[in-house]
Amino acid sequence: MTVHQTTAARRDAVPAAPDEESPDGRAPGRAFAPEYQGALGALSVNSSLHEVVERGLAELRAAEASGDHREAARCGIAVAEAYRRLGRVEDAERIWKSSYRTARAAGDLGGMAWAAWSGGTLARQRGALPLAYRLLRIAADLAERGGDVVARGYSLAGLAETGRIQGDYEAVGRLHEQLLAEARRRGEARHAVWALEGIAQMHRNSGSYDTALALFEEAAETAQRADDRRGRAWALRGVADVLSARDGDVERALGLLTEAEGLCREIRLVGALAYNRKMRGNVLYRAGRHAEARQEYTRALAEFREMEEARGTALSRLGLLKCRARLGRDAGETAAELAELHGELRRIGLLHADAVVVRAAAELGVEVPPGASPVPSAAEAKGTATGAGTGTVR
């Protein structure tokens, strides 16, 4: 099955199991954060990231002082993930590697898997997709050998998300569907929301707006029932994107983005806030409000650069380039920067880099960058013809 074959009937065929216990004994139907483990297991998925860092470091020091390597590794994973989401990438890199070594010393395969998952997720955030694939495959293998079902699911989800971001929909569409079915069987609402958003994003980028909207709305409703503010914020961003691209409904889209921004600020999701700001720029640009869009892209670009988020940085640069062109920038300067940006998109490993810059060049009336194919693949052609861009989930 490909992503294009997802139907409402298929979604209904795999209902949640309200009476089935999740793998860690938690009540199903409520969002939880399995990366918060050991002494930090009581933390909510909605806990402030600064709180996670503060408590995590305290518990990490206590575990190290007592010689409990397994507990130290598990606490470190929570800290690494909080640092990553806050954009403190050097700290995140240091902590996940330390946690991996500590878990290995304790013979804790599950802990090693979670640490490698964190490292792979960080690598993807920084635009190092080959490294992300390698670490996430290691994580999935370790989790399977260690019998950690949830860690394996998150590692496979990481691989699926990396493929989706790269644009390889045919390769990862089925995996998204399988992970959605597993999440529903176990009552893992947070993971189900992630899968729904990923499938929706692939439909949106392929031009299937109606299906994408239905899936994003389902994800938003599921996240709200599960009290998953992070998941709901990302889903609302997706709804806003589709309403803007399909219907030109600017005010409703901006209202949804404002709601999503509030949710992100509650738990200080730096990366999600930056992507929310970039989407606000997209909505304003489509509405012809180029000066306002330029402001949003400029701020998003600064935020992405601060957290070393390679893909967000490139996409914000693209939006800013288009705004400047619309506001009277010299065509030669626009073409030169677009050629430079084409190289950056390719360096990240995005399969649709050529289609993105060819479409931008045609839209702005400038020369196509050297080496960019003017004939995208069939999937890319469908997406570019309907205004699909390079959207994201988390």
CSV table of C-alpha atoms in Angstrom, one decimal:
chain,number,residue,atom,x,y,z
A,1,MET,CA,0.0,0.0,0.0
A,2,THR,CA,1.2,3.5,-0.8
A,3,VAL,CA,0.3,6.7,1.1
A,4,HIS,CA,-2.2,7.5,-1.7
A,5,GLN,CA,-4.3,4.5,-0.7
A,6,THR,CA,-5.1,5.6,2.8
A,7,THR,CA,-8.9,5.8,3.3
A,8,ALA,CA,-11.3,6.5,6.1
A,9,ALA,CA,-12.3,2.8,5.9
A,10,ARG,CA,-8.8,1.8,6.6
A,11,ARG,CA,-8.5,4.1,9.6
A,12,ASP,CA,-11.8,2.7,11.0
A,13,ALA,CA,-10.5,-0.8,10.5
A,14,VAL,CA,-8.0,-0.4,13.3
A,15,PRO,CA,-9.8,1.0,16.3
A,16,ALA,CA,-8.2,1.9,19.5
A,17,ALA,CA,-8.3,-0.7,22.2
A,18,PRO,CA,-9.6,1.2,25.3
A,19,ASP,CA,-9.3,-1.8,27.7
A,20,GLU,CA,-5.8,-2.9,26.6
A,21,GLU,CA,-2.9,-2.0,28.8
A,22,SER,CA,0.0,-0.2,27.3
A,23,PRO,CA,3.5,-1.9,27.4
A,24,ASP,CA,4.6,0.0,30.5
A,25,GLY,CA,1.3,-0.5,32.4
A,26,ARG,CA,0.0,3.1,31.9
A,27,ALA,CA,-3.7,3.7,31.2
A,28,PRO,CA,-4.3,3.8,27.4
A,29,GLY,CA,-5.8,6.7,25.6
A,30,ARG,CA,-3.7,9.3,27.5
A,31,ALA,CA,-0.5,10.7,26.1
A,32,PHE,CA,2.7,9.9,27.9
A,33,ALA,CA,6.4,10.5,27.2
A,34,PRO,CA,8.3,7.1,27.3
A,35,GLU,CA,11.6,9.0,26.9
A,36,TYR,CA,11.1,10.2,30.5
A,37,GLN,CA,12.1,7.1,32.4
A,38,GLY,CA,13.3,5.9,35.8
A,39,ALA,CA,12.9,8.6,38.5
A,40,LEU,CA,11.5,10.9,35.8
A,41,GLY,CA,8.7,8.6,34.7
A,42,ALA,CA,6.1,10.7,36.4
A,43,LEU,CA,6.8,13.7,34.2
A,44,SER,CA,4.0,14.5,31.8
A,45,VAL,CA,4.3,14.8,28.0
A,46,ASN,CA,3.3,18.4,28.7
A,47,SER,CA,6.0,19.1,31.3
A,48,SER,CA,8.0,22.3,30.6
A,49,LEU,CA,11.3,21.4,29.0
A,50,HIS,CA,13.1,23.5,31.4
A,51,GLU,CA,11.6,21.5,34.3
A,52,VAL,CA,12.7,18.3,32.5
A,53,VAL,CA,16.3,19.6,32.3
A,54,GLU,CA,16.3,20.7,35.9
A,55,ARG,CA,14.9,17.6,37.4
A,56,GLY,CA,16.7,15.3,35.0
A,57,LEU,CA,20.1,16.7,35.9
A,58,ALA,CA,19.4,16.4,39.6
A,59,GLU,CA,18.3,12.8,39.2
A,60,LEU,CA,21.3,12.1,36.9
A,61,ARG,CA,23.7,13.4,39.5
A,62,ALA,CA,22.1,11.4,42.2
A,63,ALA,CA,22.2,8.2,40.1
A,64,GLU,CA,25.9,8.8,39.3
A,65,ALA,CA,26.7,9.4,43.0
A,66,SER,CA,25.0,6.1,43.9
A,67,GLY,CA,26.6,4.1,41.1
A,68,ASP,CA,23.3,3.3,39.5
A,69,HIS,CA,24.4,3.2,35.8
A,70,ARG,CA,21.1,2.1,34.5
A,71,GLU,CA,19.2,4.9,36.2
A,72,ALA,CA,21.9,7.5,35.2
A,73,ALA,CA,21.5,6.4,31.5
A,74,ARG,CA,17.7,6.7,31.6
A,75,CYS,CA,17.8,10.1,33.3
A,76,GLY,CA,20.3,11.3,30.7
A,77,ILE,CA,18.0,10.3,27.8
A,78,ALA,CA,15.3,12.6,29.2
A,79,VAL,CA,17.8,15.5,29.5
A,80,ALA,CA,19.2,14.9,26.0
A,81,GLU,CA,15.8,15.1,24.5
A,82,ALA,CA,14.8,18.2,26.4
A,83,TYR,CA,18.0,19.9,25.3
A,84,ARG,CA,17.4,18.9,21.7
A,85,ARG,CA,13.9,20.3,21.7
A,86,LEU,CA,15.2,23.5,23.3
A,87,GLY,CA,17.7,23.9,20.5
A,88,ARG,CA,20.7,23.3,22.8
A,89,VAL,CA,22.2,20.8,20.3
A,90,GLU,CA,25.7,20.6,21.7
A,91,ASP,CA,24.4,19.8,25.1
A,92,ALA,CA,22.0,17.2,23.6
A,93,GLU,CA,24.9,15.6,21.7
A,94,ARG,CA,27.1,15.3,24.8
A,95,ILE,CA,24.3,13.9,27.0
A,96,TRP,CA,23.0,11.2,24.6
A,97,LYS,CA,26.5,9.9,23.9
A,98,SER,CA,27.2,9.8,27.6
A,99,SER,CA,23.9,8.0,28.2
A,100,TYR,CA,24.7,5.4,25.6
A,101,ARG,CA,28.1,4.7,27.1
A,102,THR,CA,26.5,4.4,30.6
A,103,ALA,CA,23.8,2.1,29.4
A,104,ARG,CA,26.3,-0.1,27.6
A,105,ALA,CA,28.4,-0.3,30.8
A,106,ALA,CA,25.3,-1.4,32.6
A,107,GLY,CA,24.4,-4.0,29.9
A,108,ASP,CA,21.1,-2.2,29.4
A,109,LEU,CA,20.1,-2.8,25.7
A,110,GLY,CA,16.9,-0.8,26.1
A,111,GLY,CA,18.8,2.2,27.5
A,112,MET,CA,21.3,2.0,24.6
A,113,ALA,CA,18.4,1.9,22.2
A,114,TRP,CA,16.7,5.0,23.6
A,115,ALA,CA,20.1,6.8,23.6
A,116,ALA,CA,20.7,5.9,20.0
A,117,TRP,CA,17.2,7.0,19.1
A,118,SER,CA,17.8,10.4,20.7
A,119,GLY,CA,21.1,10.7,18.8
A,120,GLY,CA,19.4,9.8,15.5
A,121,THR,CA,16.6,12.3,16.1
A,122,LEU,CA,19.2,15.0,16.8
A,123,ALA,CA,21.1,14.1,13.6
A,124,ARG,CA,17.9,14.5,11.6
A,125,GLN,CA,17.3,17.8,13.2
A,126,ARG,CA,20.8,19.0,12.2
A,127,GLY,CA,20.3,17.8,8.6
A,128,ALA,CA,22.6,14.8,8.8
A,129,LEU,CA,20.2,12.3,7.3
A,130,PRO,CA,22.6,9.4,6.6
A,131,LEU,CA,23.8,9.5,10.3
A,132,ALA,CA,20.2,9.7,11.4
A,133,TYR,CA,19.4,6.5,9.4
A,134,ARG,CA,22.4,4.7,10.9
A,135,LEU,CA,21.7,5.6,14.5
A,136,LEU,CA,18.0,4.8,14.2
A,137,ARG,CA,18.6,1.4,12.7
A,138,ILE,CA,21.0,0.7,15.5
A,139,ALA,CA,18.4,1.8,18.0
A,140,ALA,CA,15.7,-0.5,16.4
A,141,ASP,CA,18.1,-3.5,16.5
A,142,LEU,CA,19.1,-2.8,20.2
A,143,ALA,CA,15.4,-2.4,21.2
A,144,GLU,CA,14.5,-5.7,19.5
A,145,ARG,CA,17.3,-7.5,21.2
A,146,GLY,CA,16.5,-6.0,24.5
A,147,GLY,CA,12.7,-6.6,24.2
A,148,ASP,CA,11.8,-3.0,24.5
A,149,VAL,CA,8.7,-2.7,22.4
A,150,VAL,CA,8.2,1.0,22.8
A,151,ALA,CA,11.8,1.9,22.0
A,152,ARG,CA,11.6,-0.2,18.9
A,153,GLY,CA,8.4,1.5,17.8
A,154,TYR,CA,9.9,4.9,18.3
A,155,SER,CA,13.0,3.9,16.4
A,156,LEU,CA,11.0,2.6,13.5
A,157,ALA,CA,9.0,5.8,13.6
A,158,GLY,CA,12.2,7.8,13.5
A,159,LEU,CA,13.2,5.9,10.4
A,160,ALA,CA,9.8,6.5,8.9
A,161,GLU,CA,10.0,10.2,9.7
A,162,THR,CA,13.5,10.6,8.2
A,163,GLY,CA,12.3,9.0,5.0
A,164,ARG,CA,9.3,11.2,4.9
A,165,ILE,CA,11.3,14.3,5.4
A,166,GLN,CA,13.7,13.2,2.7
A,167,GLY,CA,10.7,12.8,0.4
A,168,ASP,CA,10.8,9.0,-0.1
A,169,TYR,CA,7.1,8.5,0.4
A,170,GLU,CA,6.9,5.2,-1.4
A,171,ALA,CA,9.4,3.7,1.0
A,172,VAL,CA,7.8,4.8,4.2
A,173,GLY,CA,4.1,5.1,3.5
A,174,ARG,CA,3.4,1.5,4.5
A,175,LEU,CA,5.6,1.8,7.7
A,176,HIS,CA,3.6,4.8,8.8
A,177,GLU,CA,0.4,2.8,8.4
A,178,GLN,CA,1.8,-0.1,10.3
A,179,LEU,CA,2.9,2.1,13.2
A,180,LEU,CA,-0.5,3.8,13.3
A,181,ALA,CA,-2.2,0.4,13.6
A,182,GLU,CA,0.2,-0.7,16.4
A,183,ALA,CA,-0.2,2.5,18.3
A,184,ARG,CA,-4.0,2.1,18.2
A,185,ARG,CA,-3.9,-1.5,19.3
A,186,ARG,CA,-1.8,-0.5,22.3
A,187,GLY,CA,-3.8,2.7,23.1
A,188,GLU,CA,-0.7,4.8,22.6
A,189,ALA,CA,-2.4,8.1,21.7
A,190,ARG,CA,0.8,10.2,21.3
A,191,HIS,CA,2.2,7.7,18.8
A,192,ALA,CA,-1.1,7.5,16.9
A,193,VAL,CA,-1.1,11.3,16.6
A,194,TRP,CA,2.4,11.3,15.2
A,195,ALA,CA,1.5,8.7,12.6
A,196,LEU,CA,-1.7,10.4,11.6
A,197,GLU,CA,0.2,13.7,11.1
A,198,GLY,CA,2.9,12.0,9.1
A,199,ILE,CA,0.4,10.3,6.7
A,200,ALA,CA,-1.5,13.6,6.5
A,201,GLN,CA,1.7,15.5,5.5
A,202,MET,CA,2.5,13.0,2.7
A,203,HIS,CA,-1.0,13.5,1.3
A,204,ARG,CA,-0.7,17.2,1.6
A,205,ASN,CA,2.7,17.3,-0.2
A,206,SER,CA,1.3,15.1,-2.9
A,207,GLY,CA,-1.7,17.4,-3.5
A,208,SER,CA,-4.4,15.3,-1.8
A,209,TYR,CA,-5.7,18.2,0.3
A,210,ASP,CA,-9.1,16.8,1.3
A,211,THR,CA,-7.5,13.6,2.7
A,212,ALA,CA,-4.7,15.5,4.4
A,213,LEU,CA,-7.2,17.8,6.1
A,214,ALA,CA,-9.3,15.0,7.4
A,215,LEU,CA,-6.2,13.3,8.9
A,216,PHE,CA,-4.8,16.4,10.4
A,217,GLU,CA,-8.2,17.1,12.0
A,218,GLU,CA,-8.4,13.6,13.3
A,219,ALA,CA,-4.9,14.0,14.8
A,220,ALA,CA,-5.8,17.3,16.5
A,221,GLU,CA,-9.0,15.7,18.0
A,222,THR,CA,-7.0,12.6,19.2
A,223,ALA,CA,-4.3,14.8,20.7
A,224,GLN,CA,-6.9,16.9,22.5
A,225,ARG,CA,-8.6,13.9,24.0
A,226,ALA,CA,-5.2,12.5,25.1
A,227,ASP,CA,-4.0,15.9,26.5
A,228,ASP,CA,-1.1,15.9,24.1
A,229,ARG,CA,-0.4,19.6,23.6
A,230,ARG,CA,2.7,19.0,21.5
A,231,GLY,CA,0.8,16.7,19.1
A,232,ARG,CA,-2.2,19.1,18.9
A,233,ALA,CA,0.0,22.1,18.2
A,234,TRP,CA,1.6,20.2,15.2
A,235,ALA,CA,-1.8,19.0,14.0
A,236,LEU,CA,-3.3,22.5,14.1
A,237,ARG,CA,-0.3,23.7,12.1
A,238,GLY,CA,-1.1,21.1,9.5
A,239,VAL,CA,-4.8,22.1,9.4
A,240,ALA,CA,-3.8,25.8,9.0
A,241,ASP,CA,-1.5,24.9,6.1
A,242,VAL,CA,-4.2,23.0,4.2
A,243,LEU,CA,-6.9,25.6,4.8
A,244,SER,CA,-4.5,28.3,3.5
A,245,ALA,CA,-3.2,26.3,0.4
A,246,ARG,CA,-6.6,24.8,-0.6
A,247,ASP,CA,-9.1,27.4,0.3
A,248,GLY,CA,-7.1,30.6,0.8
A,249,ASP,CA,-8.7,30.9,4.2
A,250,VAL,CA,-6.1,33.3,5.7
A,251,GLU,CA,-7.8,34.4,8.9
A,252,ARG,CA,-8.8,31.0,10.0
A,253,ALA,CA,-5.4,29.6,9.3
A,254,LEU,CA,-3.7,32.4,11.3
A,255,GLY,CA,-6.1,31.8,14.1
A,256,LEU,CA,-5.2,28.1,14.3
A,257,LEU,CA,-1.5,29.0,14.2
A,258,THR,CA,-2.0,31.4,17.1
A,259,GLU,CA,-3.7,28.6,19.1
A,260,ALA,CA,-0.8,26.3,18.3
A,261,GLU,CA,1.7,28.9,19.3
A,262,GLY,CA,0.1,29.2,22.7
A,263,LEU,CA,0.3,25.5,23.2
A,264,CYS,CA,4.0,25.5,22.2
A,265,ARG,CA,4.8,28.3,24.6
A,266,GLU,CA,3.2,26.5,27.5
A,267,ILE,CA,5.9,23.8,27.3
A,268,ARG,CA,8.5,25.9,25.5
A,269,LEU,CA,8.8,23.9,22.3
A,270,VAL,CA,11.4,26.0,20.6
A,271,GLY,CA,11.5,23.9,17.4
A,272,ALA,CA,7.8,23.7,17.0
A,273,LEU,CA,7.5,27.5,17.6
A,274,ALA,CA,10.0,28.1,14.8
A,275,TYR,CA,8.1,25.9,12.4
A,276,ASN,CA,4.9,27.6,13.4
A,277,ARG,CA,6.4,30.9,12.6
A,278,LYS,CA,7.6,29.7,9.2
A,279,MET,CA,4.1,28.4,8.5
A,280,ARG,CA,2.7,31.8,9.4
A,281,GLY,CA,5.1,33.2,6.8
A,282,ASN,CA,3.8,30.7,4.3
A,283,VAL,CA,0.1,31.7,4.9
A,284,LEU,CA,0.9,35.4,4.6
A,285,TYR,CA,3.0,34.9,1.5
A,286,ARG,CA,0.2,33.0,-0.2
A,287,ALA,CA,-2.2,35.9,0.6
A,288,GLY,CA,0.2,38.4,-1.0
A,289,ARG,CA,1.1,40.0,2.3
A,290,HIS,CA,4.8,39.8,1.4
A,291,ALA,CA,6.2,42.4,3.8
A,292,GLU,CA,4.5,40.7,6.8
A,293,ALA,CA,5.6,37.3,5.6
A,294,ARG,CA,9.2,38.6,5.3
A,295,GLN,CA,9.2,39.5,9.0
A,296,GLU,CA,8.0,36.0,10.0
A,297,TYR,CA,10.5,34.2,7.8
A,298,THR,CA,13.3,36.5,9.1
A,299,ARG,CA,12.5,35.6,12.7
A,300,ALA,CA,12.0,31.9,11.9
A,301,LEU,CA,15.4,31.8,10.1
A,302,ALA,CA,17.1,33.3,13.2
A,303,GLU,CA,15.4,30.7,15.5
A,304,PHE,CA,16.4,27.8,13.2
A,305,ARG,CA,20.0,28.9,12.9
A,306,GLU,CA,20.2,29.2,16.7
A,307,MET,CA,19.1,25.6,17.2
A,308,GLU,CA,21.1,24.3,14.1
A,309,GLU,CA,18.0,23.0,12.4
A,310,ALA,CA,19.3,22.6,8.9
A,311,ARG,CA,16.1,21.9,7.1
A,312,GLY,CA,14.1,24.7,8.8
A,313,THR,CA,16.9,27.1,8.1
A,314,ALA,CA,16.9,26.3,4.3
A,315,LEU,CA,13.1,26.5,4.0
A,316,SER,CA,13.0,29.8,5.9
A,317,ARG,CA,15.7,31.1,3.5
A,318,LEU,CA,13.5,30.1,0.6
A,319,GLY,CA,10.5,31.9,1.9
A,320,LEU,CA,12.6,35.0,2.7
A,321,LEU,CA,14.1,34.9,-0.8
A,322,LYS,CA,10.6,34.7,-2.4
A,323,CYS,CA,9.4,37.6,-0.3
A,324,ARG,CA,12.4,39.8,-1.2
A,325,ALA,CA,11.9,39.0,-4.9
A,326,ARG,CA,8.2,40.0,-4.7
A,327,LEU,CA,9.2,43.2,-2.9
A,328,GLY,CA,11.5,44.3,-5.7
A,329,ARG,CA,14.9,42.6,-5.3
A,330,ASP,CA,17.1,42.4,-8.3
A,331,ALA,CA,16.4,39.2,-10.4
A,332,GLY,CA,20.1,38.3,-10.7
A,333,GLU,CA,20.6,38.4,-7.0
A,334,THR,CA,17.5,36.3,-6.5
A,335,ALA,CA,18.8,33.7,-9.0
A,336,ALA,CA,22.2,33.6,-7.4
A,337,GLU,CA,20.8,33.0,-4.0
A,338,LEU,CA,18.4,30.4,-5.3
A,339,ALA,CA,21.3,28.5,-6.8
A,340,GLU,CA,23.1,28.6,-3.5
A,341,LEU,CA,20.0,27.4,-1.7
A,342,HIS,CA,19.6,24.5,-4.2
A,343,GLY,CA,23.0,23.2,-3.2
A,344,GLU,CA,22.0,23.4,0.5
A,345,LEU,CA,18.8,21.5,-0.1
A,346,ARG,CA,20.7,18.8,-1.9
A,347,ARG,CA,23.3,18.6,0.8
A,348,ILE,CA,20.6,17.9,3.4
A,349,GLY,CA,19.5,15.1,1.1
A,350,LEU,CA,16.0,16.2,0.2
A,351,LEU,CA,14.9,14.2,-2.9
A,352,HIS,CA,12.6,17.0,-4.0
A,353,ALA,CA,15.3,19.7,-3.9
A,354,ASP,CA,15.2,20.1,-7.7
A,355,ALA,CA,11.4,20.4,-7.8
A,356,VAL,CA,11.4,23.0,-5.1
A,357,VAL,CA,13.9,25.3,-6.7
A,358,VAL,CA,12.5,24.8,-10.2
A,359,ARG,CA,9.1,25.8,-9.0
A,360,ALA,CA,10.5,28.8,-7.2
A,361,ALA,CA,12.4,29.9,-10.2
A,362,ALA,CA,9.3,29.7,-12.4
A,363,GLU,CA,7.2,31.5,-9.8
A,364,LEU,CA,9.6,34.4,-9.6
A,365,GLY,CA,10.6,34.5,-13.2
A,366,VAL,CA,14.3,33.9,-12.7
A,367,GLU,CA,16.8,31.5,-14.2
A,368,VAL,CA,16.7,27.9,-13.0
A,369,PRO,CA,19.8,27.0,-11.0
A,370,PRO,CA,22.4,25.0,-12.9
A,371,GLY,CA,21.9,21.3,-12.5
A,372,ALA,CA,18.3,21.5,-11.3
A,373,SER,CA,16.1,19.2,-13.4
A,374,PRO,CA,13.2,21.0,-15.0
A,375,VAL,CA,11.2,17.8,-15.1
A,376,PRO,CA,10.4,16.5,-11.5
A,377,SER,CA,9.3,13.0,-10.8
A,378,ALA,CA,5.6,12.2,-11.1
A,379,ALA,CA,5.0,12.5,-7.4
A,380,GLU,CA,6.9,15.8,-7.3
A,381,ALA,CA,5.0,17.1,-10.3
A,382,LYS,CA,1.7,16.4,-8.7
A,383,GLY,CA,2.8,18.2,-5.5
A,384,THR,CA,4.3,21.3,-7.3
A,385,ALA,CA,1.3,21.6,-9.6
A,386,THR,CA,-1.0,22.0,-6.7
A,387,GLY,CA,1.2,24.3,-4.6
A,388,ALA,CA,2.5,21.6,-2.3
A,389,GLY,CA,5.8,22.5,-0.6
A,390,THR,CA,8.1,20.9,1.8
A,391,GLY,CA,6.1,20.8,4.9
A,392,THR,CA,7.1,19.1,8.1
A,393,VAL,CA,5.9,17.3,11.2
A,394,ARG,CA,8.1,17.0,14.2
